[in-house]
Amino acid sequence: MKASRPAAANATRALLKTLGIPFVETYQGAGVLSRELESQYVGRIGLFRNQPGDLLIEHADVLLTIGFDPIEYDPKHWNLQPQQRQIIHVDDMQADIDHFYEPALELIGNISETVKHLAHDSVPLSLSKENIELVTELQELLSDIEKTPERESHRSHPLDVIHTLRRLIPDDTKVTCDIGSHAIWMSRHFRVYEPNSFLVSNGMQTLGVALPWAIAASIMNPDEKIISVSGDGGFLFSAMELETAVRKKTNLVHLVWNDSTYDMVAFQQEMKYDRTSCVEFGQIDLVKYAESFGATGLRVNSPEELSTVLQKGINIEGPVIIDIPIDYQDNPDLASQKWPEVFRKKHAMNVR
């Protein structure tokens, strides 16, 4: 989490480059990754313990955590067998110790300065052939997971939206992210290459934060284009602030992933009860809603229009709302343990 602050991120990058070891980010640790470090990256972790990065941690014998805060991803979810690995805790606060997080060593102080000293005194580490093959396999899994499925749909797939957005905006563009199913997709798969350029709610809480954050970011950075992302449900939690965005002449584009459902609630209801209840709401004309406030409203009418409409919105001065009908067919897989269990069995990793 704190590793994504600019000074700490730069120091962590230098340490990773020196050591040459694989690494993961938490959702709020996004921005430690640089394009130069892609070959060591095994993705982001959080929430359901079913990502390649989670499997990397399960295989590790030593973990170096930098600026880790358990509010993001409770160790009881990712460190189920703490006796199998040692943790080195680097932070400006003492570790919040429990059965699943008991560091063998704590380095407490200014994070960036501590990491700089580690980098200065470190030497490259050589992974065994077996571990190199395992990391490569996990990176290939990550690459496969991030491929947009090929199927007929009149709605845009989340991965298509994510990859298109990443391609269209510079690395230093600030992106704010609301809470909902889209936040899991964005937090896992939206690559972030600059510190403090991806803002997501701590501990996966508080719907409606993305638009106000984007307004504040635009006021503080009036010469920059700000991007914010929400679901349709989350958007309606604070949509009235569009008046503020217009009045303050903010320069932002807000993407609404639209499925007329509180989907993060819906797919977890399906997981637990095999049904949904009280999660659907009627269609809202988001284009007219935006226009009624004096903002620009755009809609992606088919996946083929996605890139064109996003680019059009980015080129427009002032607040822009883009309605993106979203294909959430794959959302139940966000919490699935099927392929992680296959991987664990293949590598004889007995984790419960």
Short mmCIF file of C-alpha atoms in Angstrom, two decimals:
data_model
loop_
_atom_site.label_atom_id
_atom_site.label_comp_id
_atom_site.label_asym_id
_atom_site.label_seq_id
_atom_site.Cartn_x
_atom_site.Cartn_y
_atom_site.Cartn_z
CA MET A 1 0.00 0.00 0.00
CA LYS A 2 2.55 2.60 1.14
CA ALA A 3 5.06 1.25 -1.37
CA SER A 4 3.09 3.02 -4.10
CA ARG A 5 4.02 6.46 -2.77
CA PRO A 6 6.48 8.08 -5.19
CA ALA A 7 9.67 7.97 -3.10
CA ALA A 8 8.96 4.47 -1.79
CA ALA A 9 7.99 3.22 -5.25
CA ASN A 10 11.22 4.47 -6.80
CA ALA A 11 13.29 2.86 -4.04
CA THR A 12 11.34 -0.40 -4.33
CA ARG A 13 11.87 -0.46 -8.09
CA ALA A 14 15.62 -0.10 -7.57
CA LEU A 15 15.61 -2.93 -5.02
CA LEU A 16 13.61 -5.22 -7.32
CA LYS A 17 15.93 -4.46 -10.22
CA THR A 18 18.95 -5.33 -8.07
CA LEU A 19 17.51 -8.54 -6.60
CA GLY A 20 15.85 -9.78 -9.78
CA ILE A 21 13.13 -11.57 -7.80
CA PRO A 22 9.44 -11.94 -8.74
CA PHE A 23 6.96 -9.61 -7.06
CA VAL A 24 3.27 -8.84 -6.70
CA GLU A 25 1.32 -5.71 -5.84
CA THR A 26 -1.72 -5.28 -3.64
CA TYR A 27 -4.54 -3.25 -5.16
CA GLN A 28 -3.35 -0.07 -3.47
CA GLY A 29 0.25 -0.95 -4.18
CA ALA A 30 -0.42 -0.29 -7.86
CA GLY A 31 2.26 1.94 -9.33
CA VAL A 32 5.33 0.11 -8.04
CA LEU A 33 5.47 -1.77 -11.33
CA SER A 34 7.43 -0.09 -14.10
CA ARG A 35 7.57 -1.22 -17.71
CA GLU A 36 11.19 -2.21 -17.07
CA LEU A 37 10.06 -4.66 -14.35
CA GLU A 38 7.37 -6.47 -16.36
CA SER A 39 9.54 -9.61 -16.58
CA GLN A 40 9.47 -9.96 -12.76
CA TYR A 41 5.78 -9.11 -12.28
CA VAL A 42 3.19 -11.74 -11.29
CA GLY A 43 0.14 -9.50 -10.97
CA ARG A 44 -1.97 -8.00 -8.19
CA ILE A 45 -3.57 -9.76 -5.27
CA GLY A 46 -6.60 -9.10 -3.10
CA LEU A 47 -9.99 -10.38 -2.01
CA PHE A 48 -10.49 -13.96 -3.28
CA ARG A 49 -6.99 -15.59 -3.14
CA ASN A 50 -7.25 -16.99 -6.66
CA GLN A 51 -4.71 -15.05 -8.70
CA PRO A 52 -1.27 -16.11 -9.98
CA GLY A 53 0.27 -13.79 -7.39
CA ASP A 54 -1.52 -15.65 -4.61
CA LEU A 55 -0.03 -18.91 -5.86
CA LEU A 56 3.42 -17.30 -5.95
CA ILE A 57 3.05 -16.33 -2.28
CA GLU A 58 1.93 -19.85 -1.38
CA HIS A 59 5.14 -21.18 -2.92
CA ALA A 60 7.46 -18.60 -1.31
CA ASP A 61 9.75 -19.38 1.62
CA VAL A 62 10.55 -15.70 2.31
CA LEU A 63 8.26 -12.69 1.82
CA LEU A 64 9.47 -9.10 1.85
CA THR A 65 6.46 -6.85 2.50
CA ILE A 66 6.91 -3.13 1.89
CA GLY A 67 4.31 -0.76 3.34
CA PHE A 68 1.79 -3.57 3.79
CA ASP A 69 -1.48 -2.75 5.59
CA PRO A 70 -3.69 -5.73 6.59
CA ILE A 71 -6.86 -3.68 6.01
CA GLU A 72 -6.28 -4.26 2.31
CA TYR A 73 -5.83 -8.02 2.29
CA ASP A 74 -6.02 -9.82 5.62
CA PRO A 75 -3.09 -12.25 6.05
CA LYS A 76 -5.51 -14.98 7.15
CA HIS A 77 -6.60 -15.09 3.50
CA TRP A 78 -3.18 -15.25 1.83
CA ASN A 79 -0.86 -16.76 4.47
CA LEU A 80 -2.79 -19.84 5.53
CA GLN A 81 0.37 -21.78 6.41
CA PRO A 82 2.59 -19.16 8.09
CA GLN A 83 5.04 -21.79 9.36
CA GLN A 84 6.15 -22.40 5.75
CA ARG A 85 7.64 -18.94 5.19
CA GLN A 86 9.42 -16.08 6.91
CA ILE A 87 8.21 -12.50 6.58
CA ILE A 88 10.42 -9.41 6.55
CA HIS A 89 8.24 -6.39 7.35
CA VAL A 90 9.33 -2.96 6.04
CA ASP A 91 7.12 -0.07 7.13
CA ASP A 92 6.98 3.17 9.10
CA MET A 93 4.82 1.40 11.69
CA GLN A 94 5.23 -1.80 13.66
CA ALA A 95 3.50 -4.86 12.25
CA ASP A 96 -0.04 -5.67 13.29
CA ILE A 97 0.92 -9.13 14.54
CA ASP A 98 -1.40 -12.13 14.63
CA HIS A 99 -1.13 -15.87 13.94
CA PHE A 100 -1.00 -15.31 10.17
CA TYR A 101 1.37 -12.32 10.17
CA GLU A 102 4.31 -12.65 12.54
CA PRO A 103 7.43 -11.19 10.90
CA ALA A 104 10.80 -12.75 11.57
CA LEU A 105 12.28 -9.27 11.11
CA GLU A 106 10.80 -5.76 11.23
CA LEU A 107 12.57 -2.77 9.67
CA ILE A 108 10.71 0.27 11.02
CA GLY A 109 11.36 3.79 9.77
CA ASN A 110 11.13 5.90 6.65
CA ILE A 111 10.15 3.36 4.00
CA SER A 112 12.01 4.82 1.05
CA GLU A 113 15.23 5.31 3.04
CA THR A 114 15.03 1.79 4.46
CA VAL A 115 14.52 0.29 1.01
CA LYS A 116 17.37 2.39 -0.42
CA HIS A 117 19.72 0.91 2.19
CA LEU A 118 18.49 -2.58 1.35
CA ALA A 119 19.08 -1.95 -2.35
CA HIS A 120 22.57 -0.58 -1.67
CA ASP A 121 23.58 -3.65 0.32
CA SER A 122 21.83 -6.26 -1.85
CA VAL A 123 23.17 -8.50 -4.58
CA PRO A 124 21.24 -10.28 -7.35
CA LEU A 125 19.53 -13.48 -6.23
CA SER A 126 19.58 -16.56 -8.43
CA LEU A 127 16.39 -18.60 -8.55
CA SER A 128 16.59 -22.34 -8.96
CA LYS A 129 15.60 -23.84 -12.31
CA GLU A 130 12.44 -25.21 -10.67
CA ASN A 131 11.44 -21.79 -9.34
CA ILE A 132 12.18 -20.06 -12.63
CA GLU A 133 9.86 -22.53 -14.36
CA LEU A 134 7.15 -21.98 -11.73
CA VAL A 135 7.32 -18.19 -12.05
CA THR A 136 7.22 -18.46 -15.84
CA GLU A 137 4.15 -20.71 -15.62
CA LEU A 138 2.41 -18.23 -13.31
CA GLN A 139 3.21 -15.34 -15.65
CA GLU A 140 1.80 -17.34 -18.56
CA LEU A 141 -1.35 -17.96 -16.50
CA LEU A 142 -1.60 -14.22 -15.83
CA SER A 143 -1.26 -13.51 -19.54
CA ASP A 144 -3.99 -16.03 -20.37
CA ILE A 145 -6.34 -14.61 -17.72
CA GLU A 146 -5.91 -11.12 -19.16
CA LYS A 147 -6.93 -12.11 -22.70
CA THR A 148 -10.40 -10.93 -23.74
CA PRO A 149 -12.64 -13.95 -24.50
CA GLU A 150 -13.69 -14.31 -28.13
CA ARG A 151 -17.48 -14.45 -28.25
CA GLU A 152 -20.44 -12.66 -29.77
CA SER A 153 -21.87 -9.96 -27.52
CA HIS A 154 -23.45 -6.55 -28.00
CA ARG A 155 -21.81 -5.47 -24.73
CA SER A 156 -18.14 -4.71 -24.07
CA HIS A 157 -16.12 -7.18 -22.03
CA PRO A 158 -14.38 -5.74 -18.92
CA LEU A 159 -10.93 -6.75 -20.19
CA ASP A 160 -11.57 -5.03 -23.50
CA VAL A 161 -12.46 -1.81 -21.67
CA ILE A 162 -9.36 -2.11 -19.47
CA HIS A 163 -6.91 -2.81 -22.31
CA THR A 164 -8.42 -0.10 -24.52
CA LEU A 165 -8.24 2.50 -21.75
CA ARG A 166 -4.62 1.58 -20.96
CA ARG A 167 -3.69 1.94 -24.62
CA LEU A 168 -5.36 5.34 -25.02
CA ILE A 169 -4.00 7.21 -22.00
CA PRO A 170 -0.43 8.11 -20.94
CA ASP A 171 1.14 6.21 -18.05
CA ASP A 172 0.94 9.22 -15.73
CA THR A 173 -2.81 9.79 -16.22
CA LYS A 174 -4.65 9.68 -12.89
CA VAL A 175 -7.41 7.06 -12.77
CA THR A 176 -9.90 6.86 -9.90
CA CYS A 177 -11.88 3.69 -9.32
CA ASP A 178 -15.17 3.16 -7.50
CA ILE A 179 -16.24 -0.02 -5.72
CA GLY A 180 -18.13 -2.86 -7.35
CA SER A 181 -17.42 -5.72 -9.74
CA HIS A 182 -15.59 -3.33 -12.05
CA ALA A 183 -13.15 -2.57 -9.20
CA ILE A 184 -12.05 -6.21 -9.07
CA TRP A 185 -11.46 -6.23 -12.83
CA MET A 186 -9.62 -2.90 -12.73
CA SER A 187 -7.61 -3.68 -9.61
CA ARG A 188 -6.42 -7.01 -11.00
CA HIS A 189 -5.82 -6.17 -14.63
CA PHE A 190 -5.34 -2.43 -15.23
CA ARG A 191 -1.57 -2.05 -15.45
CA VAL A 192 -0.27 1.00 -13.59
CA TYR A 193 3.25 2.27 -14.25
CA GLU A 194 3.40 5.46 -12.18
CA PRO A 195 2.95 5.98 -8.41
CA ASN A 196 -0.25 7.65 -7.22
CA SER A 197 -1.89 7.32 -10.63
CA PHE A 198 -4.50 4.69 -9.64
CA LEU A 199 -6.78 5.48 -6.71
CA VAL A 200 -9.01 2.71 -5.37
CA SER A 201 -11.00 2.62 -2.13
CA ASN A 202 -9.13 1.12 0.83
CA GLY A 203 -10.35 -2.32 1.82
CA MET A 204 -12.92 -2.39 -1.00
CA GLN A 205 -15.41 -0.02 0.66
CA THR A 206 -17.60 3.03 -0.05
CA LEU A 207 -19.53 3.16 -3.31
CA GLY A 208 -19.61 6.51 -5.08
CA VAL A 209 -16.06 7.69 -4.41
CA ALA A 210 -14.68 7.70 -7.96
CA LEU A 211 -16.44 10.79 -9.32
CA PRO A 212 -15.71 13.05 -6.29
CA TRP A 213 -12.10 11.88 -6.30
CA ALA A 214 -11.83 12.71 -10.00
CA ILE A 215 -13.32 16.16 -9.39
CA ALA A 216 -10.77 16.82 -6.64
CA ALA A 217 -7.91 15.49 -8.79
CA SER A 218 -8.97 17.75 -11.66
CA ILE A 219 -9.19 20.82 -9.43
CA MET A 220 -5.68 20.07 -8.15
CA ASN A 221 -4.36 19.28 -11.65
CA PRO A 222 -6.36 21.54 -14.01
CA ASP A 223 -4.09 20.92 -17.00
CA GLU A 224 -4.47 17.13 -16.85
CA LYS A 225 -7.17 14.80 -18.11
CA ILE A 226 -8.54 12.72 -15.22
CA ILE A 227 -10.26 9.36 -15.75
CA SER A 228 -12.74 7.85 -13.30
CA VAL A 229 -14.51 4.49 -13.46
CA SER A 230 -17.62 3.19 -11.71
CA GLY A 231 -20.51 0.82 -12.11
CA ASP A 232 -23.95 2.23 -12.73
CA GLY A 233 -24.96 1.56 -9.13
CA GLY A 234 -21.87 3.25 -7.70
CA PHE A 235 -22.29 6.19 -10.07
CA LEU A 236 -25.77 6.87 -8.70
CA PHE A 237 -24.40 7.10 -5.16
CA SER A 238 -22.76 10.45 -5.99
CA ALA A 239 -24.02 11.34 -9.48
CA MET A 240 -25.39 14.66 -8.22
CA GLU A 241 -21.77 15.83 -7.92
CA LEU A 242 -21.77 16.15 -11.69
CA GLU A 243 -23.11 19.64 -10.97
CA THR A 244 -19.88 20.37 -9.09
CA ALA A 245 -17.82 18.93 -11.94
CA VAL A 246 -19.54 21.23 -14.44
CA ARG A 247 -19.47 24.32 -12.23
CA LYS A 248 -15.77 23.87 -11.47
CA LYS A 249 -15.02 23.29 -15.16
CA THR A 250 -13.24 20.03 -14.39
CA ASN A 251 -11.49 18.13 -17.13
CA LEU A 252 -12.53 14.54 -16.51
CA VAL A 253 -13.97 11.48 -18.24
CA HIS A 254 -16.13 9.18 -16.14
CA LEU A 255 -16.71 5.66 -17.48
CA VAL A 256 -19.90 3.95 -16.27
CA TRP A 257 -19.90 0.16 -16.62
CA ASN A 258 -23.63 -0.33 -17.06
CA ASP A 259 -25.53 -3.56 -16.39
CA SER A 260 -28.55 -2.20 -14.43
CA THR A 261 -27.53 -4.29 -11.42
CA TYR A 262 -25.61 -4.09 -8.16
CA ASP A 263 -23.51 -6.85 -9.64
CA MET A 264 -20.88 -7.34 -6.95
CA VAL A 265 -23.74 -8.16 -4.59
CA ALA A 266 -25.50 -10.24 -7.25
CA PHE A 267 -22.69 -12.63 -8.15
CA GLN A 268 -21.87 -13.26 -4.48
CA GLN A 269 -25.55 -13.97 -3.79
CA GLU A 270 -25.38 -16.52 -6.59
CA MET A 271 -22.27 -18.06 -5.00
CA LYS A 272 -23.87 -18.38 -1.57
CA TYR A 273 -27.58 -18.90 -2.26
CA ASP A 274 -27.89 -19.84 -5.97
CA ARG A 275 -30.20 -16.86 -6.49
CA THR A 276 -30.24 -13.06 -6.42
CA SER A 277 -32.49 -10.71 -4.49
CA CYS A 278 -33.14 -6.95 -4.70
CA VAL A 279 -30.11 -6.14 -6.87
CA GLU A 280 -31.68 -5.02 -10.15
CA PHE A 281 -32.83 -1.53 -11.05
CA GLY A 282 -34.30 0.07 -14.16
CA GLN A 283 -32.50 1.51 -17.15
CA ILE A 284 -31.23 5.07 -16.74
CA ASP A 285 -30.41 7.23 -19.74
CA LEU A 286 -26.95 8.31 -18.65
CA VAL A 287 -26.38 10.42 -21.76
CA LYS A 288 -29.43 12.57 -21.04
CA TYR A 289 -28.53 12.64 -17.35
CA ALA A 290 -25.10 14.06 -18.19
CA GLU A 291 -26.54 16.58 -20.63
CA SER A 292 -29.10 17.78 -18.08
CA PHE A 293 -26.18 18.98 -15.92
CA GLY A 294 -24.38 20.63 -18.83
CA ALA A 295 -21.82 17.83 -19.23
CA THR A 296 -21.18 15.76 -22.34
CA GLY A 297 -22.82 12.34 -22.50
CA LEU A 298 -21.62 9.54 -24.81
CA ARG A 299 -22.64 5.90 -25.20
CA VAL A 300 -20.80 2.85 -26.52
CA ASN A 301 -23.49 1.14 -28.60
CA SER A 302 -21.36 -1.88 -29.53
CA PRO A 303 -17.93 -3.28 -28.63
CA GLU A 304 -16.67 -2.16 -32.04
CA GLU A 305 -17.30 1.47 -31.02
CA LEU A 306 -15.42 1.25 -27.73
CA SER A 307 -12.05 2.66 -28.77
CA THR A 308 -13.58 5.42 -30.92
CA VAL A 309 -15.98 6.60 -28.21
CA LEU A 310 -13.34 6.52 -25.47
CA GLN A 311 -10.94 8.52 -27.62
CA LYS A 312 -13.69 11.02 -28.44
CA GLY A 313 -14.45 11.47 -24.74
CA ILE A 314 -10.78 11.95 -23.89
CA ASN A 315 -10.49 14.65 -26.57
CA ILE A 316 -13.44 16.68 -25.22
CA GLU A 317 -12.79 19.50 -22.75
CA GLY A 318 -14.90 19.50 -19.60
CA PRO A 319 -16.78 16.72 -17.80
CA VAL A 320 -17.73 13.71 -19.94
CA ILE A 321 -19.86 10.72 -18.94
CA ILE A 322 -19.47 7.58 -21.08
CA ASP A 323 -22.14 4.88 -20.77
CA ILE A 324 -20.59 1.46 -21.47
CA PRO A 325 -23.03 -1.48 -21.53
CA ILE A 326 -20.87 -4.18 -19.95
CA ASP A 327 -20.70 -7.94 -20.45
CA TYR A 328 -20.49 -9.43 -16.96
CA GLN A 329 -20.92 -13.09 -17.96
CA ASP A 330 -17.53 -13.96 -16.50
CA ASN A 331 -18.08 -12.33 -13.11
CA PRO A 332 -18.76 -15.61 -11.24
CA ASP A 333 -15.19 -16.59 -12.19
CA LEU A 334 -13.85 -13.62 -10.20
CA ALA A 335 -14.19 -15.72 -7.06
CA SER A 336 -13.63 -19.15 -8.60
CA GLN A 337 -11.03 -21.50 -7.13
CA LYS A 338 -11.15 -24.00 -10.01
CA TRP A 339 -7.95 -23.23 -11.87
CA PRO A 340 -5.95 -22.37 -8.72
CA GLU A 341 -6.85 -25.80 -7.33
CA VAL A 342 -5.68 -27.42 -10.57
CA PHE A 343 -2.37 -25.56 -10.25
CA ARG A 344 -1.99 -26.54 -6.59
CA LYS A 345 -2.58 -30.21 -7.34
CA LYS A 346 -0.10 -30.11 -10.20
CA HIS A 347 2.58 -28.65 -7.93
CA ALA A 348 1.57 -30.62 -4.81
CA MET A 349 0.71 -27.44 -2.91
CA ASN A 350 -1.54 -28.52 -0.02
CA VAL A 351 -3.25 -25.27 1.00
CA ARG A 352 -6.64 -24.94 2.71
#
